CSV table of C-alpha atoms and ligand atoms in Angstrom, one decimal:
chain,number,residue,atom,x,y,z
A,1,MET,CA,-65.8,-32.0,-28.5
A,2,LYS,CA,-62.0,-32.8,-28.5
A,3,PRO,CA,-61.4,-36.3,-27.4
A,4,ILE,CA,-58.8,-37.5,-24.7
A,5,HIS,CA,-56.5,-39.6,-26.6
A,6,VAL,CA,-55.0,-42.5,-24.7
A,7,ALA,CA,-52.6,-45.3,-25.6
A,8,LEU,CA,-52.1,-48.6,-23.9
A,9,LEU,CA,-48.7,-50.2,-23.4
A,10,GLY,CA,-49.3,-54.0,-23.2
A,11,LEU,CA,-52.5,-56.1,-23.9
A,12,GLY,CA,-52.5,-58.9,-21.4
A,13,THR,CA,-55.1,-59.6,-18.8
A,14,VAL,CA,-55.0,-56.0,-17.3
A,15,GLY,CA,-54.5,-54.0,-20.7
A,16,GLU,CA,-57.3,-56.1,-22.2
A,17,GLY,CA,-59.4,-55.1,-19.2
A,18,VAL,CA,-58.7,-51.4,-19.8
A,19,TYR,CA,-59.4,-51.8,-23.5
A,20,GLN,CA,-62.9,-53.4,-22.9
A,21,THR,CA,-63.8,-51.1,-20.0
A,22,ILE,CA,-63.1,-47.9,-22.0
A,23,GLN,CA,-65.6,-49.2,-24.6
A,24,THR,CA,-68.2,-50.5,-22.1
A,25,HIS,CA,-68.0,-47.5,-19.8
A,26,GLN,CA,-67.5,-44.9,-22.6
A,27,ASP,CA,-70.6,-42.9,-21.4
A,28,ARG,CA,-69.7,-42.9,-17.7
A,29,LEU,CA,-66.1,-41.8,-18.5
A,30,GLN,CA,-67.4,-38.9,-20.8
A,31,GLN,CA,-69.7,-37.7,-17.8
A,32,VAL,CA,-66.9,-37.5,-15.6
A,33,THR,CA,-64.2,-36.1,-17.8
A,34,GLY,CA,-66.3,-33.9,-19.9
A,35,ARG,CA,-64.7,-35.6,-23.1
A,36,PRO,CA,-65.0,-38.7,-25.1
A,37,VAL,CA,-62.0,-41.0,-24.4
A,38,HIS,CA,-60.4,-42.5,-27.5
A,39,ILE,CA,-57.8,-45.2,-27.7
A,40,SER,CA,-55.3,-44.1,-30.3
A,41,ALA,CA,-52.6,-46.6,-30.1
A,42,ILE,CA,-51.6,-50.0,-28.6
A,43,LEU,CA,-48.2,-51.2,-28.1
A,44,ILE,CA,-47.9,-54.8,-28.2
A,45,GLU,CA,-45.2,-57.3,-28.7
A,46,HIS,CA,-46.8,-59.7,-31.1
A,47,PRO,CA,-49.6,-57.8,-33.0
A,48,ASP,CA,-50.5,-60.8,-35.1
A,49,LYS,CA,-52.1,-62.3,-32.2
A,50,TYR,CA,-54.7,-59.7,-31.6
A,51,THR,CA,-57.4,-59.6,-34.5
A,52,HIS,CA,-60.3,-58.2,-32.5
A,53,LEU,CA,-59.1,-54.8,-32.1
A,54,ASP,CA,-60.7,-51.7,-33.4
A,55,LYS,CA,-59.4,-51.3,-36.9
A,56,GLU,CA,-58.9,-47.4,-36.3
A,57,ILE,CA,-56.4,-48.0,-33.5
A,58,THR,CA,-52.7,-47.9,-34.5
A,59,ILE,CA,-51.1,-51.1,-33.3
A,60,THR,CA,-47.4,-50.7,-32.9
A,61,THR,CA,-44.4,-52.4,-31.6
A,62,ASP,CA,-42.4,-49.2,-31.7
A,63,ILE,CA,-42.8,-46.8,-28.5
A,64,GLN,CA,-41.7,-44.1,-30.8
A,65,THR,CA,-45.1,-44.0,-32.6
A,66,ILE,CA,-46.7,-43.1,-29.1
A,67,LEU,CA,-44.0,-40.8,-28.0
A,68,GLN,CA,-44.2,-38.8,-31.3
A,69,ASN,CA,-47.9,-38.5,-31.3
A,70,PRO,CA,-48.7,-35.1,-29.7
A,71,ASP,CA,-52.5,-35.8,-29.5
A,72,ILE,CA,-51.9,-38.7,-27.0
A,73,ASP,CA,-52.4,-37.2,-23.5
A,74,VAL,CA,-52.3,-40.5,-21.4
A,75,VAL,CA,-50.7,-43.7,-21.4
A,76,PHE,CA,-51.8,-46.5,-19.7
A,77,GLU,CA,-49.0,-49.3,-18.9
A,78,ALA,CA,-49.7,-52.9,-18.2
A,79,ILE,CA,-46.4,-54.5,-19.0
A,80,VAL,CA,-45.0,-57.3,-16.9
A,81,GLY,CA,-41.4,-56.7,-15.5
A,82,ILE,CA,-39.2,-53.8,-15.1
A,83,GLU,CA,-38.0,-53.4,-18.6
A,84,PRO,CA,-38.8,-52.1,-21.2
A,85,ALA,CA,-41.8,-50.6,-19.1
A,86,PHE,CA,-39.5,-48.3,-16.9
A,87,SER,CA,-37.6,-47.0,-20.0
A,88,TYR,CA,-41.0,-46.5,-21.8
A,89,LEU,CA,-42.5,-44.7,-18.9
A,90,LYS,CA,-39.7,-42.3,-18.5
A,91,GLN,CA,-39.8,-41.3,-22.2
A,92,CYS,CA,-43.7,-40.8,-21.8
A,93,ILE,CA,-43.2,-38.5,-19.0
A,94,ILE,CA,-40.5,-36.4,-20.8
A,95,ALA,CA,-42.8,-36.2,-23.8
A,96,GLY,CA,-45.2,-34.4,-21.3
A,97,LYS,CA,-47.8,-37.4,-21.3
A,98,SER,CA,-49.5,-38.4,-18.0
A,99,ILE,CA,-49.0,-42.0,-17.2
A,100,ILE,CA,-51.1,-44.7,-15.3
A,101,THR,CA,-49.5,-47.9,-14.3
A,102,ALA,CA,-50.3,-51.4,-13.0
A,103,ASN,CA,-46.7,-52.6,-12.8
A,104,LYS,CA,-45.8,-53.3,-9.4
A,105,GLU,CA,-42.3,-54.8,-9.9
A,106,MET,CA,-41.2,-51.9,-11.9
A,107,PHE,CA,-42.9,-49.3,-9.6
A,108,ALA,CA,-41.5,-50.9,-6.5
A,109,ARG,CA,-38.1,-50.5,-7.7
A,110,HIS,CA,-38.4,-47.2,-9.6
A,111,GLY,CA,-41.6,-45.5,-8.4
A,112,PHE,CA,-39.7,-42.7,-6.6
A,113,GLU,CA,-37.7,-41.9,-9.7
A,114,LEU,CA,-40.8,-41.8,-11.9
A,115,LYS,CA,-42.7,-39.6,-9.2
A,116,GLN,CA,-39.8,-37.1,-9.3
A,117,LEU,CA,-39.6,-37.1,-13.0
A,118,ALA,CA,-43.5,-36.6,-13.4
A,119,GLN,CA,-43.1,-33.6,-11.1
A,120,LYS,CA,-40.2,-32.1,-13.0
A,121,HIS,CA,-42.2,-32.4,-16.2
A,122,ASP,CA,-45.4,-31.3,-14.7
A,123,THR,CA,-47.3,-34.5,-15.6
A,124,THR,CA,-49.4,-36.8,-13.5
A,125,LEU,CA,-48.6,-40.3,-12.4
A,126,GLY,CA,-51.3,-42.8,-11.2
A,127,TYR,CA,-50.4,-46.1,-9.7
A,128,ASP,CA,-53.4,-47.4,-7.6
A,129,ALA,CA,-53.6,-50.4,-9.8
A,130,THR,CA,-50.3,-51.6,-8.7
A,131,THR,CA,-51.5,-52.6,-5.2
A,132,ALA,CA,-54.3,-54.6,-4.0
A,133,GLY,CA,-56.2,-54.6,-7.3
A,134,GLY,CA,-59.6,-53.1,-7.1
A,135,ILE,CA,-59.1,-51.7,-3.6
A,136,PRO,CA,-58.5,-47.9,-3.9
A,137,ILE,CA,-55.5,-48.2,-1.5
A,138,ILE,CA,-53.3,-45.6,-2.9
A,139,GLN,CA,-55.8,-42.9,-3.1
A,140,THR,CA,-57.1,-43.8,0.5
A,141,ILE,CA,-53.7,-43.6,1.8
A,142,GLN,CA,-53.0,-40.2,0.2
A,143,GLN,CA,-56.3,-38.9,1.6
A,144,LEU,CA,-55.5,-40.3,5.1
A,145,LEU,CA,-52.0,-39.0,5.3
A,146,GLN,CA,-53.2,-35.3,4.7
A,147,VAL,CA,-54.1,-35.4,8.4
A,148,ASN,CA,-53.2,-38.8,9.9
A,149,GLN,CA,-49.9,-40.4,10.8
A,150,ILE,CA,-49.9,-44.3,9.9
A,151,HIS,CA,-47.7,-46.6,12.2
A,152,LYS,CA,-48.6,-49.9,10.6
A,153,ILE,CA,-50.0,-51.6,7.6
A,154,GLN,CA,-50.8,-55.1,7.4
A,155,GLY,CA,-52.3,-56.9,4.3
A,156,ILE,CA,-53.1,-59.8,2.2
A,157,LEU,CA,-51.5,-58.2,-1.1
A,158,ASN,CA,-51.6,-61.3,-3.4
A,159,GLY,CA,-54.9,-62.6,-4.8
A,160,THR,CA,-53.4,-65.7,-6.2
A,161,SER,CA,-51.9,-66.8,-2.9
A,162,ASN,CA,-55.0,-66.2,-0.8
A,163,TYR,CA,-57.1,-67.9,-3.7
A,164,ILE,CA,-54.9,-71.1,-3.5
A,165,LEU,CA,-55.0,-71.2,0.3
A,166,THR,CA,-58.8,-70.8,0.5
A,167,GLU,CA,-59.3,-73.4,-2.2
A,168,MET,CA,-56.9,-75.9,-0.6
A,169,ARG,CA,-58.7,-75.4,2.9
A,170,GLU,CA,-62.2,-75.3,1.9
A,171,GLN,CA,-62.5,-77.5,-1.2
A,172,HIS,CA,-59.4,-79.8,-0.4
A,173,THR,CA,-58.0,-78.9,-3.8
A,174,SER,CA,-54.4,-79.7,-4.3
A,175,PHE,CA,-52.0,-76.8,-4.7
A,176,GLU,CA,-51.3,-77.5,-8.2
A,177,ILE,CA,-54.8,-77.5,-9.4
A,178,ALA,CA,-55.6,-74.5,-7.4
A,179,LEU,CA,-52.9,-72.7,-9.0
A,180,GLU,CA,-54.0,-73.8,-12.4
A,181,GLN,CA,-57.4,-72.5,-11.7
A,182,ALA,CA,-55.8,-69.1,-10.4
A,183,GLN,CA,-54.1,-68.9,-13.8
A,184,THR,CA,-57.3,-69.7,-15.8
A,185,LEU,CA,-59.2,-67.0,-13.9
A,186,GLY,CA,-56.6,-64.5,-14.8
A,187,TYR,CA,-55.4,-63.9,-11.2
A,188,ALA,CA,-51.8,-65.4,-11.4
A,189,GLU,CA,-49.0,-64.0,-13.5
A,190,ALA,CA,-47.9,-65.7,-16.6
A,191,ASP,CA,-44.9,-67.1,-14.5
A,192,PRO,CA,-46.6,-67.5,-11.1
A,193,THR,CA,-43.3,-67.6,-9.2
A,194,ASN,CA,-43.7,-64.2,-7.9
A,195,ASP,CA,-47.1,-64.9,-6.7
A,196,ILE,CA,-46.6,-68.1,-4.8
A,197,GLU,CA,-43.1,-67.1,-3.4
A,198,GLY,CA,-44.2,-63.8,-1.9
A,199,TYR,CA,-42.3,-61.5,-4.3
A,200,ASP,CA,-45.4,-59.9,-5.7
A,201,ALA,CA,-46.6,-59.2,-2.2
A,202,LEU,CA,-43.2,-57.8,-1.3
A,203,TYR,CA,-43.3,-55.4,-4.5
A,204,LYS,CA,-46.8,-54.1,-3.2
A,205,LEU,CA,-45.8,-53.7,0.4
A,206,MET,CA,-42.7,-51.6,-0.8
A,207,ILE,CA,-44.8,-49.4,-2.8
A,208,LEU,CA,-47.0,-48.8,0.4
A,209,SER,CA,-44.0,-48.2,2.5
A,210,GLU,CA,-42.7,-45.5,-0.1
A,211,LEU,CA,-46.1,-43.8,-0.1
A,212,THR,CA,-46.8,-44.0,3.6
A,213,PHE,CA,-43.3,-43.7,5.3
A,214,GLY,CA,-41.5,-41.9,2.4
A,215,GLU,CA,-38.9,-44.7,2.3
A,216,GLN,CA,-38.4,-48.6,1.9
A,217,PRO,CA,-36.7,-50.7,4.2
A,218,ASP,CA,-33.5,-52.4,2.8
A,219,TRP,CA,-34.9,-55.3,0.8
A,220,ALA,CA,-32.1,-57.5,2.0
A,221,ASP,CA,-33.4,-57.3,5.7
A,222,ILE,CA,-36.9,-58.2,4.8
A,223,LYS,CA,-38.2,-61.8,5.7
A,224,ARG,CA,-39.8,-63.3,2.5
A,225,ILE,CA,-41.6,-66.6,2.6
A,226,GLY,CA,-44.3,-67.8,0.0
A,227,ILE,CA,-46.9,-70.3,0.3
A,228,SER,CA,-45.4,-73.1,-1.6
A,229,ASP,CA,-44.3,-75.2,1.4
A,230,ILE,CA,-47.7,-75.0,3.1
A,231,SER,CA,-49.4,-78.5,2.9
A,232,ALA,CA,-53.1,-79.4,3.0
A,233,ALA,CA,-52.3,-81.0,6.4
A,234,ASP,CA,-50.9,-77.6,7.8
A,235,LEU,CA,-54.0,-75.9,6.7
A,236,ALA,CA,-56.4,-78.7,8.3
A,237,ASN,CA,-54.4,-78.5,11.6
A,238,SER,CA,-54.7,-74.8,11.9
A,239,GLN,CA,-58.4,-74.7,10.9
A,240,THR,CA,-59.0,-77.3,13.9
A,241,ALA,CA,-57.6,-74.9,16.2
A,242,GLU,CA,-59.9,-72.3,14.9
A,243,GLU,CA,-57.0,-70.4,13.1
A,244,LYS,CA,-56.3,-69.9,9.5
A,245,ILE,CA,-53.0,-69.6,7.7
A,246,LYS,CA,-53.0,-66.4,5.8
A,247,HIS,CA,-50.1,-65.0,3.6
A,248,ILE,CA,-49.7,-61.7,5.2
A,249,ALA,CA,-47.3,-58.7,4.5
A,250,THR,CA,-46.6,-56.2,7.4
A,251,ILE,CA,-44.7,-52.9,7.5
A,252,GLN,CA,-44.5,-51.0,10.6
A,253,GLN,CA,-42.3,-48.2,12.0
A,254,ILE,CA,-40.9,-48.8,15.4
A,255,GLU,CA,-38.7,-46.2,17.1
A,256,GLY,CA,-38.2,-44.5,13.7
A,257,LYS,CA,-37.0,-47.8,11.9
A,258,LEU,CA,-39.0,-49.7,9.4
A,259,HIS,CA,-39.5,-53.3,9.8
A,260,ALA,CA,-41.3,-55.4,7.1
A,261,ALA,CA,-42.0,-59.1,6.5
A,262,VAL,CA,-44.0,-61.3,4.0
A,263,GLU,CA,-44.8,-64.6,5.3
A,264,PRO,CA,-47.5,-67.2,6.2
A,265,ILE,CA,-48.9,-66.3,9.6
A,266,SER,CA,-51.7,-68.3,11.6
A,267,VAL,CA,-54.5,-65.8,12.7
A,268,THR,CA,-57.3,-66.3,14.8
A,269,THR,CA,-60.9,-65.2,14.5
A,270,THR,CA,-60.4,-61.6,16.0
A,271,HIS,CA,-57.7,-60.8,13.4
A,272,PRO,CA,-58.9,-58.2,10.9
A,273,LEU,CA,-57.6,-60.5,8.1
A,274,TYR,CA,-59.0,-63.9,9.3
A,275,ALA,CA,-62.2,-63.6,7.2
A,276,ILE,CA,-60.6,-62.5,3.8
A,277,GLU,CA,-61.1,-65.3,1.3
A,278,GLY,CA,-60.6,-66.2,-2.3
A,279,VAL,CA,-58.9,-63.6,-4.6
A,280,ASP,CA,-59.9,-61.0,-2.1
A,281,ASN,CA,-57.3,-58.7,-0.7
A,282,ALA,CA,-57.3,-56.7,2.4
A,283,VAL,CA,-55.2,-53.6,3.8
A,284,TYR,CA,-55.5,-53.1,7.6
A,285,ILE,CA,-54.0,-49.7,8.6
A,286,GLU,CA,-53.3,-48.3,12.0
A,287,THR,CA,-53.4,-44.5,12.3
A,288,ASP,CA,-53.1,-42.0,15.2
A,289,LEU,CA,-56.5,-40.2,14.5
A,290,ILE,CA,-59.0,-42.5,13.1
A,291,GLY,CA,-57.7,-45.5,14.9
A,292,ASN,CA,-57.8,-48.7,12.6
A,293,LEU,CA,-59.2,-49.1,9.3
A,294,THR,CA,-59.5,-52.3,7.0
A,295,LEU,CA,-60.2,-52.1,3.3
A,296,THR,CA,-61.3,-55.4,1.5
A,297,GLY,CA,-61.9,-56.1,-2.2
A,298,PRO,CA,-60.9,-58.2,-5.2
A,299,GLY,CA,-57.0,-58.2,-5.4
A,300,ALA,CA,-56.5,-59.4,-8.9
A,301,GLY,CA,-58.4,-59.8,-12.2
A,302,ALA,CA,-58.8,-58.0,-15.5
A,303,LEU,CA,-61.8,-55.7,-14.5
A,304,PRO,CA,-60.9,-54.8,-10.9
A,305,THR,CA,-57.5,-53.8,-12.1
A,306,ALA,CA,-58.8,-52.0,-15.0
A,307,SER,CA,-61.2,-50.0,-12.7
A,308,ALA,CA,-58.2,-49.0,-10.5
A,309,MET,CA,-56.6,-47.6,-13.6
A,310,LEU,CA,-59.6,-45.8,-14.8
A,311,GLU,CA,-60.2,-44.4,-11.5
A,312,ASP,CA,-56.9,-42.7,-11.6
A,313,PHE,CA,-57.6,-41.6,-15.0
A,314,CYS,CA,-61.0,-39.8,-13.7
A,315,THR,CA,-59.2,-38.3,-10.8
A,316,LEU,CA,-56.6,-36.9,-13.1
A,317,PHE,CA,-59.4,-35.3,-15.5
A,318,SER,CA,-61.7,-34.4,-12.7
A,319,LYS,CA,-58.9,-32.4,-11.0
A,320,LYS,CA,-58.2,-30.8,-14.5
A,321,ILE,CA,-61.8,-29.8,-14.9
A,322,SER,CA,-61.9,-28.3,-11.3
A,323,THR,CA,-58.7,-26.4,-11.9
A,324,ILE,CA,-60.1,-25.0,-15.1
A,325,ASN,CA,-63.5,-24.1,-13.3
A,326,LYS,CA,-61.5,-22.5,-10.4
A,327,VAL,CA,-59.5,-20.3,-13.0
A,328,LEU,CA,-62.8,-19.5,-14.8
A,329,ALA,CA,-64.8,-18.5,-11.7
B,401,HSE,N1,-50.8,-61.8,-9.7
B,401,HSE,C1,-51.4,-60.8,-9.0
B,401,HSE,C2,-52.2,-61.3,-7.7
B,401,HSE,C3,-52.3,-59.7,-9.8
B,401,HSE,O1,-52.5,-62.5,-7.9
B,401,HSE,O2,-52.3,-60.6,-6.6
B,401,HSE,C4,-52.6,-58.5,-9.1
B,401,HSE,O3,-51.4,-57.8,-8.7
């Protein structure tokens, strides 16, 4: 049976998670997609650092190696930052490859363009891993939007910030130590500024906005405050009042206009995000038909994010299989 050939762009925490999961879950992937999944190539900046990789895999620093390989059907992208990821993905789409990305900053800024390009070239684009780690939030919202209207989304969208606030409040850990732990556990970015200053949550909120409302508010109008100024005393005081300070991202449509904010908020026990602790993320959604819905799960880490990417992969191939079956029926 002809394998599905895939390539990985980037082999940091997330890329490594995809690499491992394709091996550990090979039988499962084959059951769902109907074909073996073969990693043909990996693009990495410093190949010398990676000695554990399967010798049959082409290791390259040159995107052309992947673009010019017609056997490669799908490209998993887990590079940090906008470039070169955006340029690489555009070229992959133009070369007819399906892409699956976990790159939130790039997708928040250029997702719309990539979606249009993918449509033009009749390829598929998966981006569930960009937002809320292992929570299948993109596919859930796509499903809901088939019938529902969504008015408001509110979420804890950065696992590192939530982990730090939880450790500081429950274990009385200092901010610096809690951040170091989040880095060791693979939650925080290599440069954690985006995590602790609210940029990462903002990118994810913009991805949800584009998907849900078809547009993003002007970024310059969005209030963005991180967690770096929250002290242990602030957390202790709020807990005494049966409140918790949570880092919350909100987007809502009021009289046709989008309003967004990313900021620490003190929430009480009845709030849907009150109980979300540690690295978990949660997304609360208000809709017209089903009412309110909250999804909770791990918001960061190699395996939850790899799972989100491989779920996109399975959706892509199970759709292909059902289309083929329909044609044959
Ligand atoms: N650094 C991110 C977080 C990883 O902590 O949420 C997942 O996007």
